[in-house]
XYZ file of C-alpha atoms in Angstrom:
560
model
C 29.279 21.524 24.627
C 25.839 21.161 26.231
C 24.238 23.129 23.420
C 25.835 20.891 20.821
C 24.679 17.765 22.656
C 21.126 19.091 22.865
C 21.205 19.865 19.183
C 22.477 16.379 18.449
C 19.782 14.704 20.504
C 16.949 16.928 19.264
C 15.509 14.412 16.828
C 16.438 11.360 18.880
C 13.462 9.101 19.687
C 13.091 8.540 23.456
C 13.196 4.755 23.074
C 16.581 4.902 21.310
C 17.925 7.284 23.961
C 16.875 4.797 26.644
C 18.474 1.853 24.832
C 21.642 3.882 24.259
C 21.899 4.759 27.952
C 21.356 1.131 28.974
C 23.934 -0.220 26.489
C 26.347 2.677 27.173
C 27.186 2.770 23.489
C 25.472 3.594 20.250
C 24.338 1.345 17.407
C 26.267 1.171 14.151
C 24.896 2.723 10.965
C 23.986 -0.740 9.641
C 21.979 -1.508 12.797
C 20.128 1.795 12.496
C 19.243 0.946 8.878
C 17.807 -2.407 9.931
C 15.812 -0.711 12.687
C 14.462 1.916 10.263
C 13.479 -0.763 7.729
C 11.726 -2.858 10.376
C 9.825 -0.012 12.045
C 8.664 1.602 8.789
C 7.688 -1.872 7.536
C 5.505 -2.481 10.602
C 4.137 1.067 10.401
C 2.866 0.795 6.854
C 1.732 -2.784 7.382
C -0.597 -1.365 10.024
C -1.811 1.352 7.638
C -2.884 -1.188 5.025
C -4.275 -3.592 7.633
C -6.570 -0.816 8.864
C -7.882 -0.201 5.307
C -8.874 -3.803 4.690
C -11.906 -4.290 7.000
C -14.371 -2.433 4.756
C -13.764 -4.934 1.960
C -14.236 -7.891 4.324
C -17.553 -6.735 5.790
C -19.172 -5.652 2.495
C -20.974 -8.970 2.121
C -22.181 -8.753 5.731
C -23.493 -5.207 5.405
C -25.093 -6.001 2.035
C -25.529 -9.798 1.858
C -26.621 -11.797 -1.168
C -30.344 -12.514 -0.591
C -30.252 -16.183 -1.631
C -27.039 -17.443 -0.097
C -26.682 -19.098 3.276
C -23.398 -19.863 5.003
C -22.727 -23.228 6.537
C -21.811 -23.195 10.199
C -18.233 -23.985 11.196
C -15.651 -23.215 13.821
C -13.751 -19.987 13.121
C -10.409 -20.019 11.370
C -7.763 -21.175 12.291
C -9.629 -23.872 14.285
C -11.966 -24.750 11.435
C -11.474 -24.870 7.668
C -9.791 -21.851 6.080
C -12.218 -21.855 3.150
C -15.884 -22.597 3.922
C -18.317 -23.133 1.081
C -21.725 -21.518 0.816
C -24.811 -23.451 -0.149
C -26.995 -21.982 -2.863
C -30.685 -21.535 -2.191
C -32.860 -21.473 -5.264
C -35.727 -23.416 -6.817
C -34.896 -26.806 -5.380
C -36.380 -30.214 -4.709
C -36.512 -30.521 -0.940
C -35.926 -34.248 -1.230
C -32.572 -34.356 -2.940
C -30.081 -32.116 -4.625
C -26.994 -33.184 -6.515
C -25.216 -33.568 -3.181
C -28.151 -34.995 -1.257
C -30.559 -33.085 1.008
C -29.803 -29.389 1.151
C -29.061 -28.246 4.683
C -30.806 -24.977 5.428
C -30.317 -23.304 8.808
C -32.198 -20.318 10.190
C -34.148 -19.933 6.924
C -37.916 -20.099 6.549
C -38.816 -21.709 3.245
C -41.502 -20.167 1.104
C -42.953 -21.292 -2.208
C -40.586 -23.177 -4.533
C -38.152 -23.715 -1.667
C -37.005 -20.087 -1.665
C -36.498 -18.279 1.596
C -39.085 -15.704 2.493
C -37.939 -12.144 1.907
C -36.313 -11.054 5.122
C -34.268 -7.927 5.759
C -30.653 -8.885 6.406
C -27.421 -6.992 6.578
C -26.983 -3.625 8.260
C -28.941 -0.490 7.558
C -28.357 1.690 5.596
C -26.340 -0.693 3.385
C -28.901 -3.473 2.957
C -31.209 -1.704 0.501
C -31.202 -2.100 -3.263
C -28.648 0.714 -3.570
C -26.430 -0.898 -0.928
C -23.521 -1.598 -3.277
C -23.592 2.017 -4.458
C -23.470 3.243 -0.858
C -20.552 0.922 -0.143
C -18.806 2.362 -3.190
C -19.478 5.883 -1.899
C -17.947 4.958 1.458
C -14.800 3.783 -0.331
C -14.566 6.870 -2.520
C -15.095 9.157 0.503
C -12.104 7.577 2.215
C -9.900 7.625 -0.863
C -10.877 11.122 -1.991
C -9.936 12.569 1.399
C -6.816 10.407 1.350
C -5.696 11.740 -2.043
C -6.491 15.383 -1.220
C -4.825 15.105 2.156
C -1.766 13.564 0.512
C -0.732 16.836 -1.139
C -0.928 18.711 2.154
C 0.673 15.855 4.091
C 3.667 15.711 1.741
C 4.471 19.383 2.232
C 3.962 19.135 6.001
C 6.125 16.017 6.122
C 8.991 17.970 4.552
C 8.442 20.887 6.947
C 7.802 19.122 10.261
C 9.433 16.371 12.298
C 8.622 13.223 10.297
C 8.536 11.004 13.375
C 5.963 13.128 15.203
C 3.971 13.691 12.011
C 3.802 9.966 11.288
C 2.892 9.151 14.899
C 0.002 11.628 14.848
C -1.360 10.154 11.614
C -1.210 6.580 12.889
C -2.873 7.272 16.232
C -5.577 9.354 14.548
C -6.179 6.604 11.988
C -6.553 4.004 14.714
C -9.120 6.095 16.580
C -11.378 6.755 13.583
C -11.135 3.239 12.145
C -12.196 1.999 15.570
C -15.051 4.528 15.715
C -16.410 3.163 12.419
C -16.615 -0.253 14.055
C -18.253 1.212 17.154
C -21.229 2.003 14.936
C -22.102 -1.688 15.287
C -22.121 -1.632 19.096
C -23.838 1.757 19.274
C -26.403 0.501 16.710
C -25.906 3.498 14.441
C -27.758 3.260 11.114
C -27.148 6.787 9.801
C -25.213 6.786 6.548
C -23.587 10.148 7.321
C -21.842 8.697 10.405
C -19.988 6.017 8.443
C -19.239 8.475 5.650
C -17.752 10.972 8.117
C -15.651 8.358 9.906
C -14.161 7.201 6.603
C -13.433 10.759 5.478
C -11.578 11.689 8.664
C -9.744 8.349 8.655
C -8.687 9.058 5.060
C -7.176 12.398 6.061
C -5.155 10.808 8.865
C -4.080 7.923 6.618
C -2.649 10.374 4.067
C 0.222 11.084 6.466
C 1.661 7.595 6.094
C 3.087 7.034 2.663
C 4.952 10.335 2.098
C 6.476 9.999 5.554
C 7.731 6.409 5.373
C 9.137 6.829 1.837
C 10.901 10.014 2.929
C 12.426 8.224 5.931
C 13.673 5.333 3.770
C 14.998 7.773 1.153
C 16.875 9.644 3.893
C 18.620 6.491 5.119
C 19.391 4.681 1.857
C 21.269 5.809 -1.251
C 20.136 5.096 -4.798
C 22.276 2.016 -5.345
C 20.065 -1.129 -5.222
C 17.191 1.084 -4.080
C 14.747 -0.773 -6.355
C 15.504 -4.170 -4.795
C 15.634 -2.864 -1.210
C 12.371 -0.978 -1.602
C 10.798 -3.850 -3.547
C 11.403 -6.153 -0.584
C 10.455 -3.447 1.923
C 7.268 -2.651 -0.026
C 5.981 -6.130 0.832
C 4.439 -4.305 3.798
C 1.586 -3.302 1.465
C 0.657 -6.909 0.751
C 1.510 -8.117 4.258
C -0.781 -5.391 5.576
C -3.594 -6.440 3.252
C -3.140 -10.085 4.221
C -2.917 -9.432 7.962
C -5.842 -7.000 7.763
C -7.924 -9.602 5.930
C -7.108 -12.322 8.461
C -7.683 -10.046 11.456
C -10.987 -8.732 10.128
C -12.224 -12.156 9.003
C -11.026 -13.856 12.195
C -13.217 -11.750 14.500
C -16.127 -11.306 12.087
C -18.310 -13.907 13.828
C -18.310 -11.809 17.013
C -19.831 -8.851 15.152
C -18.586 -6.844 12.175
C -17.604 -3.973 14.475
C -14.671 -6.009 15.798
C -13.344 -6.251 12.222
C -12.602 -2.522 12.451
C -11.640 -2.239 16.107
C -8.855 -4.860 16.018
C -6.974 -3.374 12.982
C -7.596 0.099 14.472
C -5.890 -0.970 17.694
C -3.009 -2.400 15.647
C -2.201 0.910 13.928
C -2.715 2.838 17.199
C -0.044 0.864 19.054
C 2.228 0.807 15.993
C 2.091 4.618 16.099
C 3.344 4.592 19.688
C 6.219 2.324 18.579
C 7.123 4.815 15.819
C 7.247 7.661 18.345
C 9.560 5.689 20.634
C 11.976 4.122 18.141
C 12.052 5.740 14.676
C 14.885 8.177 13.791
C 13.620 10.108 10.760
C 17.043 11.309 9.575
C 20.551 9.855 9.917
C 21.644 13.306 11.125
C 19.253 12.997 14.064
C 21.489 10.278 15.529
C 24.772 11.738 14.325
C 25.317 10.044 10.948
C 25.782 11.798 7.594
C 23.122 11.609 4.899
C 23.831 8.742 2.415
C 23.112 10.970 -0.628
C 25.824 13.580 -0.394
C 25.057 16.788 -2.292
C 28.651 16.840 -3.503
C 28.445 13.382 -5.034
C 27.689 13.417 -8.714
C 24.043 12.431 -9.159
C 24.161 11.285 -5.518
C 25.215 7.814 -6.646
C 28.027 7.284 -4.112
C 26.450 6.515 -0.736
C 28.697 6.704 2.312
C 29.582 3.277 3.677
C 29.149 2.216 7.280
C 32.825 2.522 8.240
C 33.175 6.039 6.852
C 29.943 7.150 8.517
C 31.097 5.707 11.867
C 34.430 7.589 11.584
C 32.584 10.831 10.901
C 30.394 10.316 13.951
C 33.338 9.404 16.211
C 35.273 12.445 14.981
C 32.252 14.589 15.768
C 32.146 13.236 19.318
C 35.879 13.770 19.886
C 35.855 17.359 18.681
C 32.702 18.233 20.579
C 31.117 19.577 17.439
C 29.483 18.064 14.416
C 31.065 17.584 11.029
C 27.583 16.443 10.090
C 25.441 19.404 9.015
C 22.437 19.819 11.285
C 19.790 19.221 8.689
C 17.796 16.635 10.546
C 14.245 16.827 11.831
C 12.701 20.269 11.707
C 15.730 22.161 10.330
C 15.411 21.910 6.530
C 13.383 23.935 4.082
C 10.928 22.157 1.807
C 10.329 22.729 -1.895
C 6.983 23.906 -3.227
C 4.456 21.713 -5.021
C 5.024 23.489 -8.340
C 8.811 23.085 -8.130
C 8.384 19.402 -7.309
C 6.022 18.940 -10.276
C 8.698 20.372 -12.602
C 11.159 17.605 -11.725
C 11.530 15.498 -14.906
C 9.381 12.352 -14.749
C 7.116 13.344 -11.846
C 3.998 14.095 -13.933
C 4.179 10.990 -16.224
C 4.703 8.641 -13.291
C 1.949 10.371 -11.292
C -0.550 9.928 -14.152
C 0.559 6.322 -14.653
C -0.017 5.648 -10.963
C -3.518 7.135 -11.268
C -4.555 4.195 -13.462
C -2.298 1.670 -11.758
C -3.894 2.343 -8.352
C -7.344 2.379 -9.953
C -6.739 -1.261 -10.857
C -4.952 -2.244 -7.631
C -7.465 -0.653 -5.262
C -10.432 -2.101 -7.124
C -9.017 -5.518 -6.250
C -8.212 -4.358 -2.704
C -11.750 -3.181 -1.941
C -13.902 -5.472 -4.084
C -12.116 -8.808 -4.509
C -13.598 -10.394 -1.327
C -17.080 -9.281 -2.423
C -16.470 -10.640 -5.944
C -15.313 -14.002 -4.552
C -18.324 -14.309 -2.246
C -20.761 -13.710 -5.111
C -19.065 -15.688 -7.892
C -19.367 -19.450 -8.234
C -15.977 -21.207 -8.077
C -16.153 -24.827 -9.138
C -19.933 -24.566 -8.998
C -19.993 -23.445 -5.348
C -19.798 -20.206 -3.389
C -17.453 -19.161 -0.595
C -18.610 -17.702 2.698
C -17.862 -14.088 3.536
C -15.049 -15.104 5.884
C -13.544 -17.541 3.386
C -13.716 -14.991 0.578
C -11.727 -12.599 2.774
C -9.124 -15.264 3.511
C -8.893 -16.309 -0.135
C -8.477 -12.723 -1.350
C -5.275 -12.470 0.699
C -3.555 -14.688 -1.889
C -3.824 -11.858 -4.422
C -1.409 -9.957 -2.182
C 0.937 -12.937 -1.935
C 1.401 -12.569 -5.684
C 1.776 -8.823 -5.104
C 4.750 -9.377 -2.774
C 6.556 -11.345 -5.483
C 5.612 -8.722 -8.082
C 6.983 -5.826 -6.036
C 10.319 -7.555 -5.393
C 10.626 -8.721 -9.006
C 9.817 -5.276 -10.437
C 12.317 -3.598 -8.122
C 15.085 -6.094 -8.944
C 14.504 -5.889 -12.710
C 14.438 -2.100 -12.654
C 17.804 -2.089 -10.834
C 19.336 -4.597 -13.242
C 18.037 -2.865 -16.357
C 18.374 0.646 -14.911
C 14.981 1.292 -16.505
C 12.176 2.093 -14.059
C 9.652 3.235 -16.700
C 10.223 0.257 -19.018
C 9.793 -2.189 -16.135
C 6.607 -0.528 -14.875
C 5.036 -0.320 -18.351
C 5.884 -3.948 -19.143
C 4.187 -5.143 -15.961
C 1.064 -3.088 -16.695
C 0.772 -4.555 -20.194
C 1.234 -8.080 -18.781
C -1.523 -7.398 -16.231
C -4.101 -7.155 -19.044
C -4.062 -10.820 -20.184
C -3.642 -11.998 -16.577
C -6.860 -10.242 -15.489
C -8.789 -11.483 -18.526
C -7.663 -15.055 -17.839
C -8.684 -14.707 -14.205
C -12.157 -13.533 -15.154
C -12.649 -16.282 -17.765
C -11.105 -19.289 -16.004
C -11.091 -18.280 -12.314
C -14.403 -20.022 -11.749
C -13.288 -23.398 -13.138
C -11.857 -24.639 -9.843
C -10.439 -23.424 -6.564
C -6.879 -24.251 -7.657
C -7.255 -22.356 -10.936
C -8.732 -19.364 -9.129
C -5.831 -19.201 -6.682
C -3.192 -19.610 -9.395
C -4.632 -16.953 -11.717
C -5.353 -14.615 -8.804
C -1.716 -14.726 -7.674
C -0.461 -14.139 -11.227
C -2.787 -11.154 -11.584
C -1.580 -9.846 -8.212
C 2.036 -10.124 -9.359
C 1.532 -7.965 -12.453
C -0.966 -5.520 -10.933
C 0.985 -4.761 -7.746
C 4.477 -4.860 -9.307
C 4.415 -1.448 -11.041
C 2.286 0.066 -8.270
C 4.958 -0.946 -5.745
C 7.835 0.228 -7.963
C 6.408 3.690 -8.671
C 5.389 4.441 -5.096
C 8.780 3.406 -3.673
C 11.962 3.458 -5.760
C 10.678 5.854 -8.432
C 9.350 8.333 -5.849
C 12.592 8.176 -3.863
C 14.693 8.620 -7.031
C 12.738 11.672 -8.117
C 12.663 13.074 -4.575
C 16.486 13.128 -4.554
C 16.836 14.183 -8.201
C 20.045 16.019 -9.149
C 18.008 19.105 -10.065
C 17.257 19.539 -6.345
C 20.970 19.821 -5.555
C 20.800 17.210 -2.836
C 17.878 18.693 -0.919
C 16.161 15.522 0.258
C 13.395 17.618 1.781
C 11.605 17.099 -1.552
C 11.153 13.406 -0.784
C 7.819 13.630 0.996
C 6.518 16.304 -1.398
C 7.361 14.322 -4.550
C 6.005 11.136 -3.008
C 2.800 12.972 -2.096
C 2.340 14.339 -5.630
C 2.818 10.921 -7.226
C 0.838 8.909 -4.697
C -1.787 11.626 -4.218
C -2.527 11.614 -7.943
C -2.538 7.829 -7.857
C -4.972 7.860 -4.956
C -7.482 9.785 -7.060
C -7.514 6.754 -9.345
C -7.749 4.547 -6.267
C -10.889 6.458 -5.290
C -12.397 6.326 -8.778
C -11.928 2.569 -9.302
C -13.947 1.306 -6.307
C -16.620 3.963 -6.941
C -17.103 2.873 -10.562
C -17.067 -0.764 -9.457
C -19.971 -0.106 -7.100
C -22.086 0.948 -10.105
C -20.671 -1.369 -12.771
C -21.005 -4.508 -10.631
C -24.784 -4.102 -10.765
C -24.558 -4.512 -14.560
C -22.276 -7.549 -14.342
C -18.665 -8.276 -13.472
C -17.594 -8.316 -17.126
C -18.098 -4.539 -17.184
C -15.818 -4.196 -14.144
C -13.045 -6.199 -15.796
C -13.319 -4.123 -18.980
C -12.730 -1.049 -16.797
C -9.665 -2.736 -15.241
C -8.212 -3.599 -18.667
C -8.669 -0.029 -19.900
C -6.994 1.247 -16.726
C -3.971 -1.046 -17.106
C -3.567 -0.139 -20.783
C -3.744 3.589 -20.011
C -1.118 3.232 -17.276
C 1.314 1.578 -19.676
C 0.723 4.078 -22.495
C 1.325 7.079 -20.237
C 4.932 5.940 -19.742
C 5.572 5.564 -23.486
C 7.715 8.697 -23.790
C 9.884 7.735 -20.819
C 10.172 4.159 -22.127
C 11.345 5.425 -25.530
C 13.859 7.701 -23.811
C 15.241 4.837 -21.701
C 15.498 2.503 -24.697
C 17.138 5.135 -26.916
C 19.590 5.992 -24.145
C 20.559 2.350 -23.757
C 20.903 1.968 -27.526
C 23.131 5.062 -27.667
C 25.331 3.790 -24.858
C 25.639 0.384 -26.508
C 26.486 2.031 -29.826
C 29.037 4.303 -28.170
C 30.595 1.315 -26.414
C 30.862 -0.536 -29.726
C 32.550 2.422 -31.410
C 34.974 2.720 -28.524
C 35.926 -0.951 -28.753
C 36.391 -0.773 -32.506
C 37.912 2.632 -33.113
C 38.945 4.388 -29.950
C 37.958 7.968 -29.266
C 35.076 8.259 -31.724
C 32.602 7.566 -28.900
C 33.606 10.572 -26.824
C 31.840 13.261 -28.890
C 28.726 11.072 -28.995
C 28.677 10.729 -25.232
C 29.156 14.477 -24.790
C 26.284 15.155 -27.184
C 24.077 12.642 -25.366
C 24.740 14.377 -22.056
């Protein structure tokens, strides 16, 4: 009996064991699902929040030489969006808004400020934007490479401990990047190294959280559930932007230390409270291997009866396949699952577009006139968060539509095609006014982040529990790692190219984004045609059945 109890409690988080002993009874399956959703949501929110600071501080490390920020109280005490004043050849008597207020600037000939070294070495030279792009690509390259290893390890090790290690490590190295400000470090290699190591630790996150969600939830309504849950990506970007911008006035180092502390303590919460597998707390897996195509998830009442029966008999009817007791599939076997390669290549271009906005949108907003004026660095960071508000809506909408239509590829491709005109409209008309910029930015965020969210959540979970695996959900982290790891290579390439292309003009950057979105949609063409032909065949078979009886049966057998 003692051995069985130890086996049962092996994967139990210490925080849940403490709560269980205090309540003297266990939670229901539904409560556990809510807990898993909440904790994984907070966990990946902290991951994305810790990636956002580098985009916020770009304009501080490499400032525009002829722009000066007006002085104001920090948000939320002062205005959320603070305008910049433009310094150029001016009449010191009057400008179109009266005398131009210039603070801490020494005027030279023609009213221009004297050349004065600003920013932070080594990013304030002429090649500063290129170095900032290299910092981004260093992080994302290590992230994408580490993803393949992390996925296999996530399927082989205890997911809770693996995720905790990644989060605590991420927090330490994100914080160390910010300490470069207080230690007055100006060596490029230091910041490059910190980003590379942080990227390796960050690669543990996505395969792990998707695997945990896939373990707890069956395929029914997975697109909608994961679409809502995937709002953590945008919530993380928004919270990271607000945290980094909110403490920016105290020194750019704090913009890294605060999000780093957030993910550090979120990692401790994961260790204490996250059960990685239902079997770890005595519940059966929702995707039964015996269920055809794993489409019949066990309901709460049935799962509770199984667990109670297990307790009464002193032995488990639930197979002990929880943390640390399953075998994982290899990378090659996972790649052979139908649909993995097309979706992985699609995500390469989809993340290229999404991460270009993630890393460069605040910089773009701070250096682009909107309604004839410029935003401060802090305000540009706050304003860029609205792109992710549109992304939240896009992720939920894409997940819901893909469930309704039962067509993941068609939904993802449609969103990518719609992203093309939305980005072009944003580039052309985003500078007309602040309202127009916000509206078009949110629309672009909806279409850009929708397919990215769908592929990295519901699609990855579907393929990770594909019928060809015979119910072995230990492929979840591996499949997720292959898809998102390939996508992260695009995420690394986009910001790197932007660092070079932005020096030639922002039109070149938007051309790159359009080509990326078009490529992402085209790569799903074969899967889209298959989904459409399958639906047409089913509709035709249904029509024949209604009109003539059994004529549809041979057609359905042939289709299978």
